[in-house]
Coordinates of C-alpha atoms in Angstrom, one line a residue:
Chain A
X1 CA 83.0 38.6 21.7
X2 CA 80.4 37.0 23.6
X3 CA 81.9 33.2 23.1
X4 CA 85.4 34.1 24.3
X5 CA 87.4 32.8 27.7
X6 CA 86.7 35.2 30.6
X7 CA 89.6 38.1 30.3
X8 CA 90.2 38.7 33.7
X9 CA 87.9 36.6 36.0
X10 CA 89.6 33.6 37.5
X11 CA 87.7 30.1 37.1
X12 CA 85.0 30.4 39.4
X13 CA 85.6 26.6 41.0
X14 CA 89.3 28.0 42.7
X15 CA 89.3 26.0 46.0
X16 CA 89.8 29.5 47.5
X17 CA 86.8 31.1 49.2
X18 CA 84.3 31.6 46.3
X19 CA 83.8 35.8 48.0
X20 CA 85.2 37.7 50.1
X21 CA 84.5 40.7 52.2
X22 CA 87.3 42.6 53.0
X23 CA 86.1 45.3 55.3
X24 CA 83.6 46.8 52.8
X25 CA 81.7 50.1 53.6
X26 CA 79.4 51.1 51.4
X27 CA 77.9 54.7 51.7
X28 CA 74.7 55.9 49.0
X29 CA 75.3 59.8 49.0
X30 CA 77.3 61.3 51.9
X31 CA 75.2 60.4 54.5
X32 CA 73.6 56.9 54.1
X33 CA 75.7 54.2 55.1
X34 CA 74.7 51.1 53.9
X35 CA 77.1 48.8 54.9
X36 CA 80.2 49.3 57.4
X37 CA 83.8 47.7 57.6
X38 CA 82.0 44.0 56.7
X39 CA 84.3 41.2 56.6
X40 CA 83.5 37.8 56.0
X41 CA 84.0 35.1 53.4
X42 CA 82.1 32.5 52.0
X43 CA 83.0 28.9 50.6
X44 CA 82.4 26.9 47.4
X45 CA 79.3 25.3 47.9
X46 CA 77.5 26.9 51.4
X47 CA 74.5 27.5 51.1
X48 CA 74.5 31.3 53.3
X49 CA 71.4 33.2 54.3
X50 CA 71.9 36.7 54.5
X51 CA 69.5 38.3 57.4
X52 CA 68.1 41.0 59.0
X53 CA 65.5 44.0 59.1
X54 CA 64.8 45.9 56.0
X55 CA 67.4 48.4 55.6
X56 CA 70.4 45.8 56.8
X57 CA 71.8 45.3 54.0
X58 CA 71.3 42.8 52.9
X59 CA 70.4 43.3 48.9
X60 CA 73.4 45.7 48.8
X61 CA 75.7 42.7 49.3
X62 CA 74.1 40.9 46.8
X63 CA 74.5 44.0 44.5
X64 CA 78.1 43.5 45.7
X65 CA 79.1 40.6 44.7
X66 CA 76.9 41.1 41.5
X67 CA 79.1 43.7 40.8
X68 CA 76.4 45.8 39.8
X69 CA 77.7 48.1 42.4
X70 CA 81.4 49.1 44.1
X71 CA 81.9 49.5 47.6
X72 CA 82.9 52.6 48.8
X73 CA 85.9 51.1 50.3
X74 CA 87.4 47.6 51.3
X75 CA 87.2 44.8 48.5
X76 CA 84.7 42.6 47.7
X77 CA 86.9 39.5 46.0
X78 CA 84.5 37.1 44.4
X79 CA 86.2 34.1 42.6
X80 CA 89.6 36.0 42.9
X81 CA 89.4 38.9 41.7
X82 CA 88.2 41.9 43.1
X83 CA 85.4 43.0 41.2
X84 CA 85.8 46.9 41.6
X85 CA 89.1 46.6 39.3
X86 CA 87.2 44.7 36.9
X87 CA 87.3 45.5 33.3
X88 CA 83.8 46.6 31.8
X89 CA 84.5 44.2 29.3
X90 CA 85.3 41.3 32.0
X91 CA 81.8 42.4 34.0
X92 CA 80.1 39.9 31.5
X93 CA 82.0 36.7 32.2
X94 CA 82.1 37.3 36.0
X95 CA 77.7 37.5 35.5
X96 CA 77.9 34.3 33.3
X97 CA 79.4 32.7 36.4
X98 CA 76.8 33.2 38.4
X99 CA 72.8 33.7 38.8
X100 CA 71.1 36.7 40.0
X101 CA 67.6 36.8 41.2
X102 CA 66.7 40.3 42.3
X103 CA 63.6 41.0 44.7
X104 CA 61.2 41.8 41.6
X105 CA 62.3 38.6 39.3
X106 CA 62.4 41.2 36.3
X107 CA 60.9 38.7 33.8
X108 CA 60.3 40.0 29.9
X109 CA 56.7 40.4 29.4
X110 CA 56.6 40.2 26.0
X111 CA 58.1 37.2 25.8
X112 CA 57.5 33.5 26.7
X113 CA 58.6 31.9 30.0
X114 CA 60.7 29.9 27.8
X115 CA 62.3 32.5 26.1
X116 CA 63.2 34.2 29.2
X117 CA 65.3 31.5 30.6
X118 CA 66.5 31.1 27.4
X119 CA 68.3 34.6 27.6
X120 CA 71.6 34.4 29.6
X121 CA 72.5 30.9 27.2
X122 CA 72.1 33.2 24.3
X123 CA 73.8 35.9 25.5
X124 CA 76.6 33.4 26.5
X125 CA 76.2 33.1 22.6
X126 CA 75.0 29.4 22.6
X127 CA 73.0 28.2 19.1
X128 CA 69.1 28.7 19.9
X129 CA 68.5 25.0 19.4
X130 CA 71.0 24.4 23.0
X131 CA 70.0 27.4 24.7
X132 CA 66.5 26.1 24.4
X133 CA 67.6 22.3 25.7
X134 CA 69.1 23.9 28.6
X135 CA 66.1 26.0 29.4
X136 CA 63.9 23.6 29.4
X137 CA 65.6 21.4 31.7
X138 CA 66.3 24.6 33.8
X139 CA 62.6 24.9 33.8
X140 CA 62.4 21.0 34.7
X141 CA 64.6 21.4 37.4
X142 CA 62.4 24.0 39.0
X143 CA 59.3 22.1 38.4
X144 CA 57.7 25.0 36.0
X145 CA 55.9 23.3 32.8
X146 CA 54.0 26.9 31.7
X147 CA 56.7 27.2 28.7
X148 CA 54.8 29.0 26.6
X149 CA 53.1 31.6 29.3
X150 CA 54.0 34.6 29.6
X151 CA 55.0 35.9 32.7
X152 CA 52.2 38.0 34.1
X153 CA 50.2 34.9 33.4
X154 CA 51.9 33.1 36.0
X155 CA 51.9 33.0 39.9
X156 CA 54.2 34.4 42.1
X157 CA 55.5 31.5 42.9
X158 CA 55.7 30.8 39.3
X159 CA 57.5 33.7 38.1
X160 CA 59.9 33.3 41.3
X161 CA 60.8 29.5 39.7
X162 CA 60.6 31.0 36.0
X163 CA 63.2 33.4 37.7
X164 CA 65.5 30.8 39.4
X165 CA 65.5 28.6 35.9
X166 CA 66.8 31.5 34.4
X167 CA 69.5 32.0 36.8
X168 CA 70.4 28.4 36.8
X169 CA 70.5 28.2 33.2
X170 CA 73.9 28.8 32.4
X171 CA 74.8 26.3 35.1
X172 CA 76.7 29.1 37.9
X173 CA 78.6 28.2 40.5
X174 CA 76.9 31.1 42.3
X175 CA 73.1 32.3 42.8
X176 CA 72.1 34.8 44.4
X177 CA 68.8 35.4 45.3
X178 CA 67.1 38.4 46.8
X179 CA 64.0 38.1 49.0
X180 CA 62.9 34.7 47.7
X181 CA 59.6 34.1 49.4
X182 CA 58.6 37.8 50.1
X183 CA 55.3 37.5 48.6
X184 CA 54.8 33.7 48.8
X185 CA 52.0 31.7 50.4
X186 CA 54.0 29.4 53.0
X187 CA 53.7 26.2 50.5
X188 CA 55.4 27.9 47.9
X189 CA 58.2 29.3 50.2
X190 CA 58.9 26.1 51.1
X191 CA 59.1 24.9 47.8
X192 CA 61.5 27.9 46.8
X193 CA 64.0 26.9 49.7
X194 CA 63.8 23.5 49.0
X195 CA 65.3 24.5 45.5
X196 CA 67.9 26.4 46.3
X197 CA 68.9 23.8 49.4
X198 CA 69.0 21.3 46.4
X199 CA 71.1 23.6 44.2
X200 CA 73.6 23.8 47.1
X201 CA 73.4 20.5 47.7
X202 CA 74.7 19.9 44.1
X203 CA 77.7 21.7 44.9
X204 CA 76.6 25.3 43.8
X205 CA 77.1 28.0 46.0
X206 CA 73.9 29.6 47.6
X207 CA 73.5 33.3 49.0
X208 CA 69.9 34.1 49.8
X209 CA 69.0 37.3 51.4
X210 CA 65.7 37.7 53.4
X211 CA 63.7 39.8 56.0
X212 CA 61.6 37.0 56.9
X213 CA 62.1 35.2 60.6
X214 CA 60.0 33.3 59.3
X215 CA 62.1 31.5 56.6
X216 CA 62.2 27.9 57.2
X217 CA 66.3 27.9 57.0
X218 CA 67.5 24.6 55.7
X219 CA 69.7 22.7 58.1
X220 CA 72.7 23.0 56.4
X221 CA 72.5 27.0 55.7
X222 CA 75.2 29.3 57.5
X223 CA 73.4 32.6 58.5
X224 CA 74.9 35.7 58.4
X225 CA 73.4 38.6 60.4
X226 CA 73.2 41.9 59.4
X227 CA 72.1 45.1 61.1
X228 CA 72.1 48.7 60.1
X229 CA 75.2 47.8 57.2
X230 CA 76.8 45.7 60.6
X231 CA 76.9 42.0 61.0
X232 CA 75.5 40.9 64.7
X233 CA 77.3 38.2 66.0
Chain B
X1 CA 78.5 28.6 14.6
X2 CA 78.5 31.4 17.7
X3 CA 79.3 34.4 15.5
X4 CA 76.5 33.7 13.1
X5 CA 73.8 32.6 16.0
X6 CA 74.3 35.9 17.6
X7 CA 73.7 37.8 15.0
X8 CA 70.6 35.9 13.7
X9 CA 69.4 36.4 17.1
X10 CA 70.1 40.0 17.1
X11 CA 68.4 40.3 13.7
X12 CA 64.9 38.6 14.9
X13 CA 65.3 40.6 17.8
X14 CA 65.7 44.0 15.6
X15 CA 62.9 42.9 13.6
X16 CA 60.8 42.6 17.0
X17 CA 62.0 46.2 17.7
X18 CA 61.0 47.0 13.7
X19 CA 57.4 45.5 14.9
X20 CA 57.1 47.7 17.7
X21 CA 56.9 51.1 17.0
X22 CA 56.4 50.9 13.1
X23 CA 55.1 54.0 13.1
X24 CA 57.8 56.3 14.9
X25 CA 60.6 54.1 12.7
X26 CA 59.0 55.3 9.9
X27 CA 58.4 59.0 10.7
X28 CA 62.6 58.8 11.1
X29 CA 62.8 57.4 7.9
X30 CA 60.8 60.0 6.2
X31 CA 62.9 62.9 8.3
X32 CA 66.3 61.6 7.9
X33 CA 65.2 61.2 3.8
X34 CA 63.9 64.3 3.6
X35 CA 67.1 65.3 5.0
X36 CA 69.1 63.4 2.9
X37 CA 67.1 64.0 -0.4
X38 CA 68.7 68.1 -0.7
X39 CA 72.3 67.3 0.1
X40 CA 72.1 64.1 -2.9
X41 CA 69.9 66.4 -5.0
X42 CA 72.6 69.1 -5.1
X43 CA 75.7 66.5 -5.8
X44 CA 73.4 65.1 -8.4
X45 CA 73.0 68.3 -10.0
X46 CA 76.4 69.0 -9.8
X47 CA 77.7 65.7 -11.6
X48 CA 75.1 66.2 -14.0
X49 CA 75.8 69.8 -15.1
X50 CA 79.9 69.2 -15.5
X51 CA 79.4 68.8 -18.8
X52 CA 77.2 71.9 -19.3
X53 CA 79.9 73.9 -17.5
X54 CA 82.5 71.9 -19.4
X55 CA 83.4 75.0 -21.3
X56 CA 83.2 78.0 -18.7
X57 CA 87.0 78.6 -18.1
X58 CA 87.0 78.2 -14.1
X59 CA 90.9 79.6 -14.3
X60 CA 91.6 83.0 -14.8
X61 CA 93.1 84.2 -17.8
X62 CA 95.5 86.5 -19.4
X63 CA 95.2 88.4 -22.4
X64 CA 98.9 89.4 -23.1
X65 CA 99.5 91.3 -26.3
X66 CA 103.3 91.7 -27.7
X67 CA 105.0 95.2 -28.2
X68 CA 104.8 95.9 -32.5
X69 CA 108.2 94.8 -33.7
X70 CA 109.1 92.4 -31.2
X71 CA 111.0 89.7 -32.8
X72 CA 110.0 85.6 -33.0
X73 CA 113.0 84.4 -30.9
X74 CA 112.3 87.7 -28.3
X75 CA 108.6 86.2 -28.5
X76 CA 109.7 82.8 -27.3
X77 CA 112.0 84.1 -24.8
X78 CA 108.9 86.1 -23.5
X79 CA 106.6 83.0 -23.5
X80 CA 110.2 81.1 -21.5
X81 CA 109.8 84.0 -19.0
X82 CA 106.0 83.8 -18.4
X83 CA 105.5 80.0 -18.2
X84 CA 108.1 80.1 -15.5
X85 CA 106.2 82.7 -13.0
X86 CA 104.3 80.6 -10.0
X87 CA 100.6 80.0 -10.3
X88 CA 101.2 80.3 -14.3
X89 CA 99.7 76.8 -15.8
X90 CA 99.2 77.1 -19.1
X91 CA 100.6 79.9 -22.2
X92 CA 99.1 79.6 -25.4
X93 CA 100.7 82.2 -28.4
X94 CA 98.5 83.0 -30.7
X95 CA 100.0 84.7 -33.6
X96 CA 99.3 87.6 -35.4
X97 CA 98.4 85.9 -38.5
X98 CA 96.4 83.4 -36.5
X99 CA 94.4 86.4 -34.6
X100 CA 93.7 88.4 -38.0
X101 CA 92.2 84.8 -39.7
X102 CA 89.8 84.5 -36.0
X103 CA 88.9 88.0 -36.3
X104 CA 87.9 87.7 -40.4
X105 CA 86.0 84.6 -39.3
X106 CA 84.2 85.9 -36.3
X107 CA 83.2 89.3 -37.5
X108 CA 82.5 88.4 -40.8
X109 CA 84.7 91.6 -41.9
X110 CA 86.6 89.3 -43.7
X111 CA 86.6 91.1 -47.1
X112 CA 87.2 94.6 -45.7
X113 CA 90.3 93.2 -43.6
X114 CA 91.8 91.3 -46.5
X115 CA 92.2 94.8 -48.1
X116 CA 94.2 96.2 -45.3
X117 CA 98.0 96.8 -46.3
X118 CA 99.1 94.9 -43.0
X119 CA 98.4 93.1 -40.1
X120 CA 97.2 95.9 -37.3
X121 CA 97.0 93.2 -34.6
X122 CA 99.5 92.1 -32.2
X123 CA 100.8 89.1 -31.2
X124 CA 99.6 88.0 -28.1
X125 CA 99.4 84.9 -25.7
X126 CA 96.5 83.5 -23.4
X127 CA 98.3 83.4 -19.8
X128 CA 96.2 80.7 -17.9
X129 CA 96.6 80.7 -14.1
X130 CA 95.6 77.8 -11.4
X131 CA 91.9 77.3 -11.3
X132 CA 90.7 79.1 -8.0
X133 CA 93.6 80.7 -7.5
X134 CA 93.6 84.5 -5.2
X135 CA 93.0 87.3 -7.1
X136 CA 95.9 89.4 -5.3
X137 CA 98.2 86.5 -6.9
X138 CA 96.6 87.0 -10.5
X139 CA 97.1 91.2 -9.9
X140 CA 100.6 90.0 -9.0
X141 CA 101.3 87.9 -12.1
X142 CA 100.1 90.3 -14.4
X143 CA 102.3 93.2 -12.5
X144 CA 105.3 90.8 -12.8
X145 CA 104.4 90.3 -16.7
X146 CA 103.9 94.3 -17.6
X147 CA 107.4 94.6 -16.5
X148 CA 108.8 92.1 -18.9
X149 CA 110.5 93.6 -21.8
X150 CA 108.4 93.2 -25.5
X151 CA 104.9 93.3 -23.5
X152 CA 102.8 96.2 -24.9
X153 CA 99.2 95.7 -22.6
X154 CA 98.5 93.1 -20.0
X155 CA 94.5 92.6 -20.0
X156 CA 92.6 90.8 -17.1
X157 CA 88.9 92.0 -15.6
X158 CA 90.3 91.8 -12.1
X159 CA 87.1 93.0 -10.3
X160 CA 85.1 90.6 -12.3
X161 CA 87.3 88.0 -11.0
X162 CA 87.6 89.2 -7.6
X163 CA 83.6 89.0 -7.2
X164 CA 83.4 85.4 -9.0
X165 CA 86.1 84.4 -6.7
X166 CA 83.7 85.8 -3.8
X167 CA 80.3 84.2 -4.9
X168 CA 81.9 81.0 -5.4
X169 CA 83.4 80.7 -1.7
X170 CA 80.0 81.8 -0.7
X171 CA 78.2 78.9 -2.6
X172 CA 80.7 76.8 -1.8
X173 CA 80.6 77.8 2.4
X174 CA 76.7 78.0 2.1
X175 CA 76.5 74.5 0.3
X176 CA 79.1 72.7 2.9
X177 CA 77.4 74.5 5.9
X178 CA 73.2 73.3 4.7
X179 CA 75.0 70.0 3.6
X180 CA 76.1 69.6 7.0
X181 CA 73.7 70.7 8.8
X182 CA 71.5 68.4 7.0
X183 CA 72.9 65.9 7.7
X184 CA 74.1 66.0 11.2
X185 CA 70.3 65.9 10.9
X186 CA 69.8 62.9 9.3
X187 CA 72.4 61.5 12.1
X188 CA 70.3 62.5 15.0
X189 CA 67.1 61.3 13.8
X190 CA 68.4 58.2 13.4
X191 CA 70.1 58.2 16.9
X192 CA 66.8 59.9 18.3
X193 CA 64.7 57.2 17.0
X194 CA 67.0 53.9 18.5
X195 CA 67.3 55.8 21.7
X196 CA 63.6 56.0 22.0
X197 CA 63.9 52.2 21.0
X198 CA 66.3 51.7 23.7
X199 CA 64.6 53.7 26.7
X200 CA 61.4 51.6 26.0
X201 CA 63.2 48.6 26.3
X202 CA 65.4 49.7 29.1
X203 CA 63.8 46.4 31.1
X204 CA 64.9 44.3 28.8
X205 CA 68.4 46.1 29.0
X206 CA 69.0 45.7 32.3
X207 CA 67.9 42.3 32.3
X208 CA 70.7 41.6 29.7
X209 CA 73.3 43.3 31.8
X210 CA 72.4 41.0 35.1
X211 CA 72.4 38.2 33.2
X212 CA 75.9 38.8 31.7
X213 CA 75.5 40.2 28.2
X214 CA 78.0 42.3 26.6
X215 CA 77.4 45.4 25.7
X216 CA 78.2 44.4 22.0
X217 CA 75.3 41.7 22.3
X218 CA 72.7 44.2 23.6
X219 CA 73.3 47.0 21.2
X220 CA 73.5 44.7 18.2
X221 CA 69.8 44.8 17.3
X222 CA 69.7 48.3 17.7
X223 CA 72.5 48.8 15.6
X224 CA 70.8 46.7 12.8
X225 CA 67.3 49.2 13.3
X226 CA 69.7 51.9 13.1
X227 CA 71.4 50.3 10.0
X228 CA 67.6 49.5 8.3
X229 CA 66.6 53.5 9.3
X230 CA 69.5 55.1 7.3
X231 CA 69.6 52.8 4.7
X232 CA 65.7 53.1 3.8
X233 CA 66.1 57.3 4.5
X234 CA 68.6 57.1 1.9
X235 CA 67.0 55.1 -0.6
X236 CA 63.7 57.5 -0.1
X237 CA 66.2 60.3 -1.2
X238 CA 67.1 58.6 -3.9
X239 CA 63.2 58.0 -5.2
X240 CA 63.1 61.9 -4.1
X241 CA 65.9 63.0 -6.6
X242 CA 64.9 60.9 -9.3
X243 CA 61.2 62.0 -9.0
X244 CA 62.7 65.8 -9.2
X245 CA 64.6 65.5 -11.7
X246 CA 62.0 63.8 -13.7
X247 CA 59.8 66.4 -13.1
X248 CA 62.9 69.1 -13.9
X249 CA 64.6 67.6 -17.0
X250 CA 61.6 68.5 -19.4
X251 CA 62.1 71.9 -18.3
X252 CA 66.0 71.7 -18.7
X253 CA 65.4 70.4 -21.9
X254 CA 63.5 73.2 -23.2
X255 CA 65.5 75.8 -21.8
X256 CA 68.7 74.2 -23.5
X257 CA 66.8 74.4 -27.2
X258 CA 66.0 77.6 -26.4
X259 CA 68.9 78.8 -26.0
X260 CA 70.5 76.7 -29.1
X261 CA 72.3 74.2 -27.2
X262 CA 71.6 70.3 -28.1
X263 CA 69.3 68.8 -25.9
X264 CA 70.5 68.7 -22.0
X265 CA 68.8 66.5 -19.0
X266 CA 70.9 66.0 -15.3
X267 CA 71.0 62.3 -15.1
X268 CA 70.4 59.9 -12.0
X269 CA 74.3 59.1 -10.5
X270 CA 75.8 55.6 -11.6
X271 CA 73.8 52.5 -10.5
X272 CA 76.8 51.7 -8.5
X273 CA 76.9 55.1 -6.8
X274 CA 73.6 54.5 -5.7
X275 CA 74.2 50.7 -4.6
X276 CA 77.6 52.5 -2.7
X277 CA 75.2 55.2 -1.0
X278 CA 72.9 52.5 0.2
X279 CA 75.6 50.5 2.0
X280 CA 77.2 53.3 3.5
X281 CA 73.7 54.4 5.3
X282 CA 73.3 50.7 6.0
X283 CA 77.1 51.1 7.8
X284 CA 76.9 54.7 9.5
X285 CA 73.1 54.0 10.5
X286 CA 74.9 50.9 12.1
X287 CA 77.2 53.1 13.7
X288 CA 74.5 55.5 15.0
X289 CA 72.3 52.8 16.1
X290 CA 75.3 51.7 18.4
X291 CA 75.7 55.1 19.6
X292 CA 71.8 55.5 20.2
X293 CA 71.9 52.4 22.9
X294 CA 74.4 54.4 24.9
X295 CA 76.5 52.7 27.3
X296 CA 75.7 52.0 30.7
X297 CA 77.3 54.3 33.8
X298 CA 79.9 52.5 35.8
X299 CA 78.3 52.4 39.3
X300 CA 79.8 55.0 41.3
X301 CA 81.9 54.0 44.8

């Protein structure tokens, strides 16, 4: 059940690189190609910015290593195990491991900010009472106090932090975020970045993908370049 | 503690779900009752009439009568030989004295009879066969018994039988097929209704997925709406049935006087019953409600 030790998925903190690409095409139909032959690897703890034009990429390797796709060839290893011979039943536990913020920060309406980041501890199966102590120090981390809002009462800025508490939550080794400060004001990009440099910083490990040349990359980010499913070197 | 927090989270969640579309929940309730309410009617009827069809013979019977002059140990031997064909259950002799007594009684001839110089009737013995057995295999045992030596006349309606046979496999084939059919019904209302449920919420769905629920943790409220659904459909059939047969059993009552026989009314099945039908469309509509969330594709390479 929901409580019980990952089947199949390898602890997350191996001192092996946390994912690998392993020459990983992925094709959408028979003629799209999203991604060709990529290769590269990514440590415990970088923080990486994925880059490029629209249409690079980019969220597909996120999807990747999300597992909520499978490449159409070539492995994509992340914390050991490659993630297209996953079990269903093992998909779970590899998710637990890590946080996902998608481009739209998919946030339940009908619920409370604070119920929303309370989700992934409860599906982990923690008591109420503990999911809702580590959501609201989720929330704390991410400087959001509007507990009780609900989300289309908040900012987009708001809902992008509401969205980052609730991948932080369950306290992942990995986030992954899609696109962070595509419809920011410049203050509250910053502010985003700042974040995720400070989740990095605290030993997570960070993969942000975004259009923007305008990002303010923090110093210590790698960047990885990607064009038309290549990387640019 | 996890075992019992999930599933007091799944239940506030169901009752959220309950909340939000009251009214299509309980349009599948009334459907999958309504659907319900003739299959229970029908087994309630039949519980309730056994003991008005208590005395119908459902086996077919024999009426063999003995050749005049056929001695009591040939008799016995006969009865030996009859008892042992296949399909034979039961062989009851009735004596000639016995038979001439019945007859005085039941015709009320008895004076004119009691003058007779001798006993005109025959011995004879009641041949009971297997309840529902083929009517080729009765034709058979009553071929096989005409041959036996010291048997005068075999009697048995055989086209009586043969259309009895025939309208009971019809009811029966009719009965299982509408049964069915109703309800499979009940079945896909209930599935109809937690898929709507589901497709609303597919958001909230696919949020759980990203953020690492299993499947069993996502379908689990649904199951419980799907649980609540069949259980409430069957406990409006229930209220159904009993409000038909209340509305029957005066009627049943007075036919049954009317034709001489003490006073008859179809009860309501056991309490227990009831209780047992409850929790088993609590458990299938738990089943269906799993089935209604649907699982989600494997991505495709």
């Amino acid at each position: 059940m929901s409580t019980a030790a990952p089947m199949s998925v390898a602890p997350i903190e191996s001192p092996a690189p946390l994912v690998v690409f392993d020459h990983v095409t992925k094709r959408y139909g028979a003629f799209r190609l999203a991604l060709a032959e990529l290769t590269f690897a990514i440590g415990r703890s970088e923080f990486v910015l994925l880059c490029g034009p629209s249409g690079a990429g980019k969220s597909t390797v996120l999807r990747l290593v999300a597992a909520l796709e499978v490449p159409s060839s070539g492995r994509v290893v992340v914390a050991g195990e490659d993630v297209a011979r996953l079990r269903p039943r093992a998909l779970p536990f590899l998710r637990r491991s890590m946080g996902i913020v998608l481009q739209d920060p998919m946030l339940l309406d009908d619920r409370t900010v604070l119920e929303n980041v309370m989700l992934p501890a409860l599906a982990s199966g923690l008591p109420a009472p503990q999911a809702e102590e580590r959501a609201r120090a989720a929330l704390t981390r991410v400087g959001l106090d509007a507990l009780t809002a609900r989300p289309q009462e908040l900012s987009g800025g708001e809902q992008q932090r509401a969205a980052l508490a609730r991948a932080i939550v369950n306290r992942p080794a990995l986030v992954l975020v899609d696109e962070p400060t595509a419809h920011l004001d410049a203050a509250s990009a910053a502010g985003i970045l700042q974040l995720l440099e400070q989740f990095a910083v605290a030993g997570v490990t960070v993969i942000v993908a975004s259009h923007g040349e305008s990002i303010l990359v923090p110093a210590r980010a790698r960047t990885i370049r990607l064009d038309n499913g290549r990387l640019v070197e | 503690m996890s075992f019992w927090s999930l599933r007091a989270y799944a239940l506030r969640r169901s009752l959220r779900l309950l909340a939000r579309r009251p009214g299509a929940l309980l349009l599948a309730v009334l459907l999958a009752g309504v659907a319900l309410t003739l299959p229970l009617l029908a087994a309630t009827v039949a519980v309730g009439a056994r003991p008005l069809v208590a005395g119908v013979p459902a086996a077919p019977e024999l009426s063999v009568f003995v050749a005049p002059g056929t001695s009591g140990p040939q008799i016995r031997g006969l009865q030996s030989r009859i008892e042992a064909l296949p399909g034979v259950m039961q062989v009851r002799h009735v004596p000639r004295e016995a038979a001439l007594a019945e007859l005085a009684a039941r015709s009320g001839l008895g004076a004119s009879l009691a003058e007779l110089k001798s006993n005109p009737l025959p011995d004879a013995f009641i041949v009971a066969l297997a309840p529902g057995v083929d009517p080729t295999a009765v034709d058979a045992a009553a071929a096989a018994i005409r041959k036996m030596p010291g048997v005068d006349t075999v009697q048995f309606d055989s086209a009586w039988y043969r259309k009895l046979v025939g309208i009971a496999r019809i009811a029966l084939t009719g009965s299982a097929i509408v049964g069915g059919a109703l309800l499979v019904l009940a079945a896909a209302v209930v599935i109809g209704a937690v898929r709507l449920l589901a497709t609303a919420s597919g958001e909230e769905i696919r949020v759980l997925r990203i953020v690492g629920a299993d499947e069993g943790f996502i379908a689990r409220p649904y199951a419980y709406v799907g649980g609540a659904v069949l259980a409430s459909a069957t406990a409006l059939a229930i209220g159904a049935v009993a409000a038909v047969l209340r509305l029957l059993n005066p009627a049943l009552t007075e036919l049954a006087r009317l034709y001489g026989g003490a006073d008859f009314t179809i009860p309501m099945l056991p309490v227990q019953v009831l209780a047992g039908l409850i929790l088993a469309g609590l458990s299938i509509g738990f089943l269906l409600g799993t089935l209604g969330v649907g699982r989600p594709h494997p991505p495709k390479p």
